[in-house]
Amino acid sequence: MNISMNPNSELNQSIVNVPNLVQVPDPLIKQAYQFQEAMMMYTCAIRELKTKLEVLNDELSVRNSRNPIELVKSRVKKPISIVEKLQRRGLSISLESMTENLDDVAGIRVICSFLDDIYAVAEMLTRQDDVHIIAIKDYIRHPKANGYRSYHMIVEIPVFFSDQKKWMRVEVQIRTIAMDFWASLDHQLKYKKEMEANSEDISIELRECAEVIANTDERMLNIRKKIEAQEIALNK
Ligand code: GTP
Ligand code: MG
């Protein structure tokens, strides 16, 4: 595909916008274009998948009078994080290596209110015949040792560009609001771990909180089910 090779386009100006005296070797410029194009494709894949999620949410909110999805967040992995991850895994640092080895260049986080919404959303995505499921990790039924809970899917979806259809990989993390709250704090701990003398204490406390949260998620679901049962009984 060649859409970004027009030297006058705004896209190109941003790449070659370096002081006149600096001579950037041609192969490097070509690599920069290819990288930018790949990132654009991942961004499009996120957009496609977000639309699928919005459609499901709209349909279910009309049918059940409530939204299974509270919020959808997304991101394309930063170039520095891509290089760091490839390096950490002892893989070569190239565009091909990135597309072959990294499943999370495009990432979507789906935040649901209730536990059963997570599995409903995952199942609805799985049923769509243009969504290929590459891998699933259920950290809700099998939490990580630190207490982390979430439902992870690596999916591939087709994205239609001007001259080709490309199957793009996206990491989908589905979790409750409470799990997301916990994961955000845990993420902060990971970044600050080296500096914290008492990080072991914090880890233990976080693990305890993860249990409380898991328990609360289950209780909240049970309360909702009781309310729904009462509504059904009243309407009979
Ligand atoms: P990464 O190399 O981190 O991508 O892990 P992985 O390839 O083994 O995949 P996994 O499904 O375990 O984790 C993917 C992503 O889930 C991570 O990049 C995080 O966003 C999230 N995640 C996994 N474990 C944890 C955790 O213990 N705490 C938090 N806060 N997030 C986690
Ligand atoms: Mg990751």
Short mmCIF file of N, CA, C and O and ligand atoms in Angstrom, two decimals, residues 75 77 85 104 171, ligand 2:
data_model
loop_
_atom_site.label_atom_id
_atom_site.label_comp_id
_atom_site.label_asym_id
_atom_site.label_seq_id
_atom_site.Cartn_x
_atom_site.Cartn_y
_atom_site.Cartn_z
N ARG A 75 -5.94 1.94 23.28
CA ARG A 75 -4.65 2.59 23.04
C ARG A 75 -3.86 1.78 22.00
O ARG A 75 -4.05 0.57 21.87
N LYS A 77 -0.02 0.80 21.27
CA LYS A 77 1.21 0.77 22.08
C LYS A 77 2.22 1.79 21.57
O LYS A 77 2.41 1.94 20.36
N LYS A 85 9.52 -4.16 24.76
CA LYS A 85 8.96 -5.51 24.89
C LYS A 85 9.70 -6.51 23.99
O LYS A 85 9.97 -7.63 24.41
N ASP A 104 -0.38 -7.28 21.47
CA ASP A 104 -1.04 -6.18 22.17
C ASP A 104 -0.63 -4.80 21.65
O ASP A 104 -0.65 -3.84 22.39
N GLU A 171 -5.70 -6.95 21.37
CA GLU A 171 -5.86 -7.53 22.70
C GLU A 171 -7.08 -6.87 23.35
O GLU A 171 -7.16 -5.64 23.41
MG MG B 2 0.76 -5.94 27.34
#
